[in-house]
Amino acid sequence: MVKRLFNRSDAKAILNIQLPEDDTKDGWMWMGEPSGLFSIRLACRTIRGGTSITQADTKWKIIWKSAIHPRLKLIWWQLERDVFQTRGKLANFMDLNTVHCPMCGEDVETIFHLLWKCSLAKAIWFNSSMGLRVELIDVNGWDQWKDWFMVDTHRPPNLTFLEIIVTALCVVETVWQERNSIVHSQLRRPISKVAFTVNSKIRDHIMVASNAVVDFCEWRPPPESWLCCNYDIAYDEDGVILATVRSSTTDLLIGEGLAVCMAAELMIEMRAKYVIFQSDNVEVTRDLSTDIGIDIHFKLTHLRVCTMYILLQNGKRRQSINRNLDPQGVCLNKYDPKSNPSESK
């Protein structure tokens, strides 16, 4: 049949194909790739008529393979594609009452204006840890901005290009949210609060990008007859949102300490006999779990839970921190700040 359907050379090549001994189903193979696997990227490259990696391919690869948070990758991609629906862009398709920036009103609203030229953006950059004076750097577009800061001597000392990219992306995200709040809800926050928000965001994202976030804990259920008491704190620019024992405070470390005291009170009210306290603040759990006399953070000296058992789980590593552990269980007694710490039992 093969010899009848094909010419002599093709039939010979087909008949010389070695077949597997086992019964194997036929499958599809993409001839444009040695692996035989099809992908949209390779198909587009084949249609364009080339196999070499273009400069644009390299740019997208840098974005998607960077160590930053996926949300910032999306913002970076939006900047590269210039897809933010600013007034300057929308004016090309519809009639608008104004094309000026809704925050400063000084220039046509473009995404680069919101990143670098707007008075709010200038205030954020100046109030950041870098203290940049935007008006001293003459750049007028996103590509020009990247080329400028790509040079090591143009950046603040000890600051990598990735870190300043992260800062720029956090500025864009925050200013764009503030812009939408003004345009759609007529709500404008004080610049100090906006700067506080973006600086906190920058610190967190730079830690993620530099792989400086450590001690991720893996949650596991407690042993039988034990309870898990998870405590944490939530706060914003105005102070602590979580109720506190004595008074509200904007100090994160104090808030974490107050949170564990509240957690201990709750367990006492529930008459829990065995409790594992779990927290994401290593400093608080360590300092509140040490014997009196061992140095702890000075802010926590009057927020001592007398007896705690802290269990941290981290993959293969299992670390236990305990102080005065009762053989019959965990005795939870809240320390009275007015009393002598050495007399607290």
CSV table of C-alpha atoms in Angstrom, one decimal, residues 47-318:
chain,number,residue,atom,x,y,z
A,47,ILE,CA,5.5,33.3,11.2
A,48,ARG,CA,7.8,36.3,11.5
A,49,GLY,CA,10.3,34.3,9.5
A,50,GLY,CA,13.2,34.2,12.0
A,51,THR,CA,14.5,32.2,14.9
A,52,SER,CA,16.8,34.8,16.5
A,53,ILE,CA,15.8,36.5,19.7
A,54,THR,CA,14.9,40.2,19.1
A,55,GLN,CA,15.5,43.1,21.5
A,56,ALA,CA,11.8,43.1,22.3
A,57,ASP,CA,11.9,39.4,23.3
A,58,THR,CA,14.8,40.2,25.7
A,59,LYS,CA,12.8,43.1,27.2
A,60,TRP,CA,9.8,40.9,28.0
A,61,LYS,CA,12.0,38.1,29.3
A,62,ILE,CA,13.6,40.6,31.7
A,63,ILE,CA,10.2,41.6,33.0
A,64,TRP,CA,8.7,38.1,33.5
A,65,LYS,CA,11.8,36.5,34.8
A,66,SER,CA,12.6,39.2,37.3
A,67,ALA,CA,12.3,38.5,41.1
A,68,ILE,CA,9.7,41.2,41.8
A,69,HIS,CA,6.1,40.5,42.8
A,70,PRO,CA,3.8,39.5,39.9
A,71,ARG,CA,1.6,42.6,40.5
A,72,LEU,CA,4.6,44.8,39.9
A,73,LYS,CA,5.5,42.8,36.8
A,74,LEU,CA,2.1,43.6,35.4
A,75,ILE,CA,2.6,47.3,36.1
A,76,TRP,CA,6.0,47.1,34.4
A,77,TRP,CA,4.4,45.5,31.4
A,78,GLN,CA,1.7,48.2,31.3
A,79,LEU,CA,4.4,50.9,31.4
A,80,GLU,CA,6.3,49.3,28.5
A,81,ARG,CA,3.1,49.0,26.5
A,82,ASP,CA,1.8,52.4,27.5
A,83,VAL,CA,-1.7,51.0,28.2
A,84,PHE,CA,-2.7,53.2,31.1
A,85,GLN,CA,-5.9,55.0,30.2
A,86,THR,CA,-4.7,58.5,31.0
A,87,ARG,CA,-6.5,61.7,29.9
A,88,GLY,CA,-3.8,62.4,27.4
A,89,LYS,CA,-4.4,59.0,25.8
A,90,LEU,CA,-8.2,59.1,26.0
A,91,ALA,CA,-8.3,62.5,24.3
A,92,ASN,CA,-7.3,60.8,21.1
A,93,PHE,CA,-10.6,58.9,21.0
A,94,MET,CA,-13.2,61.1,22.8
A,95,ASP,CA,-13.9,64.7,23.8
A,96,LEU,CA,-12.8,65.5,27.4
A,97,ASN,CA,-13.4,68.6,29.5
A,98,THR,CA,-9.7,68.7,30.3
A,99,VAL,CA,-6.6,66.7,29.5
A,100,HIS,CA,-4.6,68.0,32.4
A,101,CYS,CA,-3.5,66.0,35.4
A,102,PRO,CA,-6.3,65.7,38.0
A,103,MET,CA,-3.8,66.0,40.9
A,104,CYS,CA,-1.6,69.0,39.9
A,105,GLY,CA,-3.3,70.4,36.8
A,106,GLU,CA,0.0,71.5,35.5
A,107,ASP,CA,0.4,69.3,32.4
A,108,VAL,CA,-1.2,66.8,30.1
A,109,GLU,CA,-1.9,63.6,32.0
A,110,THR,CA,0.4,60.8,30.8
A,111,ILE,CA,1.7,57.9,32.7
A,112,PHE,CA,5.2,59.3,32.7
A,113,HIS,CA,3.8,62.5,34.1
A,114,LEU,CA,2.2,60.6,36.9
A,115,LEU,CA,5.5,58.8,37.6
A,116,TRP,CA,7.9,61.6,37.4
A,117,LYS,CA,6.5,65.1,36.6
A,118,CYS,CA,3.4,65.4,38.8
A,119,SER,CA,3.9,67.4,42.0
A,120,LEU,CA,2.6,64.4,44.0
A,121,ALA,CA,5.1,62.1,42.4
A,122,LYS,CA,7.9,64.6,43.1
A,123,ALA,CA,6.9,64.7,46.7
A,124,ILE,CA,6.9,60.9,46.9
A,125,TRP,CA,10.3,60.6,45.4
A,126,PHE,CA,11.7,63.3,47.6
A,127,ASN,CA,10.2,61.7,50.8
A,128,SER,CA,11.4,58.2,49.8
A,129,SER,CA,14.6,56.7,51.3
A,130,MET,CA,16.5,57.9,48.3
A,131,GLY,CA,15.5,61.5,48.7
A,132,LEU,CA,15.6,62.2,44.9
A,133,ARG,CA,15.1,65.7,43.6
A,134,VAL,CA,13.2,64.9,40.4
A,135,GLU,CA,13.6,68.3,38.9
A,136,LEU,CA,17.4,67.8,38.8
A,137,ILE,CA,17.1,64.8,36.4
A,138,ASP,CA,16.1,65.8,32.9
A,139,VAL,CA,14.3,62.8,31.4
A,140,ASN,CA,11.1,63.0,29.4
A,141,GLY,CA,10.0,59.4,28.8
A,142,TRP,CA,9.9,55.9,30.3
A,143,ASP,CA,12.7,54.6,28.0
A,144,GLN,CA,14.8,57.6,28.6
A,145,TRP,CA,14.2,57.2,32.4
A,146,LYS,CA,15.4,53.6,32.2
A,147,ASP,CA,18.5,54.4,30.2
A,148,TRP,CA,19.4,57.1,32.7
A,149,PHE,CA,19.1,54.9,35.8
A,150,MET,CA,20.7,52.0,34.1
A,151,VAL,CA,24.0,53.8,34.6
A,152,ASP,CA,25.5,53.0,38.0
A,153,THR,CA,26.7,56.5,38.7
A,154,HIS,CA,23.3,58.0,38.1
A,155,ARG,CA,21.7,56.0,40.9
A,156,PRO,CA,22.1,56.7,44.7
A,157,PRO,CA,25.0,54.7,46.2
A,158,ASN,CA,24.4,51.0,47.0
A,159,LEU,CA,21.1,51.0,45.0
A,160,THR,CA,20.6,48.5,42.3
A,161,PHE,CA,18.7,49.1,39.1
A,162,LEU,CA,16.1,46.5,40.1
A,163,GLU,CA,15.5,48.4,43.4
A,164,ILE,CA,14.9,51.7,41.7
A,165,ILE,CA,12.6,49.9,39.2
A,166,VAL,CA,10.7,48.5,42.1
A,167,THR,CA,10.4,52.0,43.6
A,168,ALA,CA,9.2,53.4,40.3
A,169,LEU,CA,6.6,50.7,40.0
A,170,CYS,CA,5.3,51.3,43.5
A,171,VAL,CA,5.1,55.0,42.8
A,172,VAL,CA,3.1,54.4,39.6
A,173,GLU,CA,0.7,52.0,41.4
A,174,THR,CA,0.1,54.4,44.4
A,175,VAL,CA,-0.2,57.5,42.3
A,176,TRP,CA,-2.5,55.8,39.8
A,177,GLN,CA,-4.8,54.6,42.7
A,178,GLU,CA,-4.7,58.2,44.1
A,179,ARG,CA,-5.6,59.6,40.7
A,180,ASN,CA,-8.6,57.2,40.3
A,181,SER,CA,-9.8,58.1,43.8
A,182,ILE,CA,-9.7,61.8,42.9
A,183,VAL,CA,-11.3,61.3,39.4
A,184,HIS,CA,-14.0,58.8,40.3
A,185,SER,CA,-14.7,59.4,44.1
A,186,GLN,CA,-13.5,63.0,44.6
A,187,LEU,CA,-11.4,61.8,47.5
A,188,ARG,CA,-8.0,63.2,48.1
A,189,ARG,CA,-5.6,62.0,50.8
A,190,PRO,CA,-3.0,64.1,52.4
A,191,ILE,CA,0.4,63.8,50.8
A,192,SER,CA,1.9,62.6,54.1
A,193,LYS,CA,-0.4,59.6,54.1
A,194,VAL,CA,0.2,58.8,50.4
A,195,ALA,CA,4.0,58.9,51.1
A,196,PHE,CA,3.6,56.7,54.1
A,197,THR,CA,1.7,54.1,52.1
A,198,VAL,CA,4.1,54.0,49.2
A,199,ASN,CA,7.2,53.9,51.4
A,200,SER,CA,5.8,50.9,53.3
A,201,LYS,CA,5.0,49.3,49.9
A,202,ILE,CA,8.5,50.0,48.6
A,203,ARG,CA,10.2,48.4,51.6
A,204,ASP,CA,8.1,45.2,51.4
A,205,HIS,CA,8.6,44.8,47.6
A,206,ILE,CA,12.4,45.4,47.8
A,207,MET,CA,12.7,42.7,50.4
A,208,VAL,CA,10.8,40.3,48.2
A,209,ALA,CA,12.9,41.3,45.1
A,210,SER,CA,16.2,40.9,47.0
A,211,ASN,CA,15.1,37.6,48.6
A,212,ALA,CA,15.6,39.2,52.0
A,213,VAL,CA,12.3,37.7,53.4
A,214,VAL,CA,13.3,34.8,55.6
A,215,ASP,CA,11.7,32.4,58.1
A,216,PHE,CA,8.5,31.7,56.2
A,217,CYS,CA,6.6,29.4,58.5
A,218,GLU,CA,4.5,26.4,57.4
A,219,TRP,CA,1.3,26.2,59.3
A,220,ARG,CA,0.5,22.8,60.8
A,221,PRO,CA,-2.5,21.8,63.0
A,222,PRO,CA,-1.7,21.6,66.7
A,223,PRO,CA,-1.4,18.2,68.6
A,224,GLU,CA,-4.5,16.6,69.9
A,225,SER,CA,-6.1,18.4,72.9
A,226,TRP,CA,-4.1,21.6,72.1
A,227,LEU,CA,-5.4,24.9,70.6
A,228,CYS,CA,-3.7,27.2,68.2
A,229,CYS,CA,-3.9,30.9,69.2
A,230,ASN,CA,-2.7,33.0,66.2
A,231,TYR,CA,-2.1,36.7,66.9
A,232,ASP,CA,-1.2,39.6,64.7
A,233,ILE,CA,-1.7,43.3,64.3
A,234,ALA,CA,-3.2,45.5,61.6
A,235,TYR,CA,-2.4,49.2,61.4
A,236,ASP,CA,-2.5,52.1,59.0
A,237,GLU,CA,-1.2,55.7,59.0
A,238,ASP,CA,-3.6,56.8,61.8
A,239,GLY,CA,-2.6,54.1,64.2
A,240,VAL,CA,-3.4,50.6,65.3
A,241,ILE,CA,-6.7,49.2,64.0
A,242,LEU,CA,-6.7,46.2,66.4
A,243,ALA,CA,-8.0,47.0,69.9
A,244,THR,CA,-5.2,47.3,72.4
A,245,VAL,CA,-5.0,46.5,76.1
A,246,ARG,CA,-4.2,50.0,77.4
A,247,SER,CA,-4.1,52.5,74.6
A,248,SER,CA,-3.7,52.7,70.8
A,249,THR,CA,-0.3,53.1,69.4
A,250,THR,CA,1.3,53.5,66.0
A,251,ASP,CA,4.4,51.6,67.0
A,252,LEU,CA,4.3,48.2,65.2
A,253,LEU,CA,6.5,46.4,67.8
A,254,ILE,CA,4.4,47.6,70.7
A,255,GLY,CA,1.3,46.7,68.8
A,256,GLU,CA,2.6,43.1,68.3
A,257,GLY,CA,3.4,42.9,72.0
A,258,LEU,CA,-0.1,44.1,72.9
A,259,ALA,CA,-1.6,41.6,70.5
A,260,VAL,CA,0.1,38.6,72.2
A,261,CYS,CA,-1.1,39.9,75.6
A,262,MET,CA,-4.7,40.0,74.2
A,263,ALA,CA,-4.2,36.5,72.8
A,264,ALA,CA,-3.1,35.2,76.2
A,265,GLU,CA,-6.1,36.9,77.9
A,266,LEU,CA,-8.4,35.1,75.4
A,267,MET,CA,-6.9,31.8,76.2
A,268,ILE,CA,-7.2,32.4,79.9
A,269,GLU,CA,-10.9,33.2,79.5
A,270,MET,CA,-11.4,30.0,77.4
A,271,ARG,CA,-9.6,28.1,80.2
A,272,ALA,CA,-7.4,26.4,77.6
A,273,LYS,CA,-5.0,24.0,79.1
A,274,TYR,CA,-2.6,23.5,76.2
A,275,VAL,CA,-1.9,26.3,73.8
A,276,ILE,CA,0.6,27.0,71.0
A,277,PHE,CA,1.0,30.7,70.3
A,278,GLN,CA,1.8,31.3,66.6
A,279,SER,CA,3.0,34.7,65.3
A,280,ASP,CA,4.7,36.1,62.2
A,281,ASN,CA,6.9,38.5,64.3
A,282,VAL,CA,10.1,36.7,65.2
A,283,GLU,CA,11.4,39.5,67.4
A,284,VAL,CA,8.3,39.6,69.6
A,285,THR,CA,8.0,35.8,70.0
A,286,ARG,CA,11.7,35.5,70.8
A,287,ASP,CA,11.8,38.4,73.3
A,288,LEU,CA,8.6,37.4,75.1
A,289,SER,CA,9.8,33.8,75.4
A,290,THR,CA,13.2,34.4,77.1
A,291,ASP,CA,13.9,34.2,80.8
A,292,ILE,CA,13.9,37.3,82.8
A,293,GLY,CA,17.4,38.7,82.8
A,294,ILE,CA,18.2,37.9,79.2
A,295,ASP,CA,18.3,41.1,77.1
A,296,ILE,CA,15.1,41.8,75.2
A,297,HIS,CA,14.0,44.8,73.2
A,298,PHE,CA,13.5,47.7,75.5
A,299,LYS,CA,10.0,48.4,74.0
A,300,LEU,CA,8.8,45.0,75.2
A,301,THR,CA,10.1,45.0,78.7
A,302,HIS,CA,6.7,45.8,80.2
A,303,LEU,CA,4.7,43.5,77.9
A,304,ARG,CA,5.9,40.2,79.1
A,305,VAL,CA,3.6,37.1,79.1
A,306,CYS,CA,5.0,35.1,81.9
A,307,THR,CA,4.9,31.7,80.4
A,308,MET,CA,4.7,30.9,76.7
A,309,TYR,CA,5.4,28.1,74.4
A,310,ILE,CA,6.3,29.1,70.8
A,311,LEU,CA,6.4,26.5,68.1
A,312,LEU,CA,7.8,27.6,64.7
A,313,GLN,CA,7.6,25.3,61.7
A,314,ASN,CA,9.8,25.9,58.6
A,315,GLY,CA,10.1,22.9,56.3
A,316,LYS,CA,12.7,20.5,57.6
A,317,ARG,CA,13.6,22.8,60.5
A,318,ARG,CA,11.5,22.7,63.6
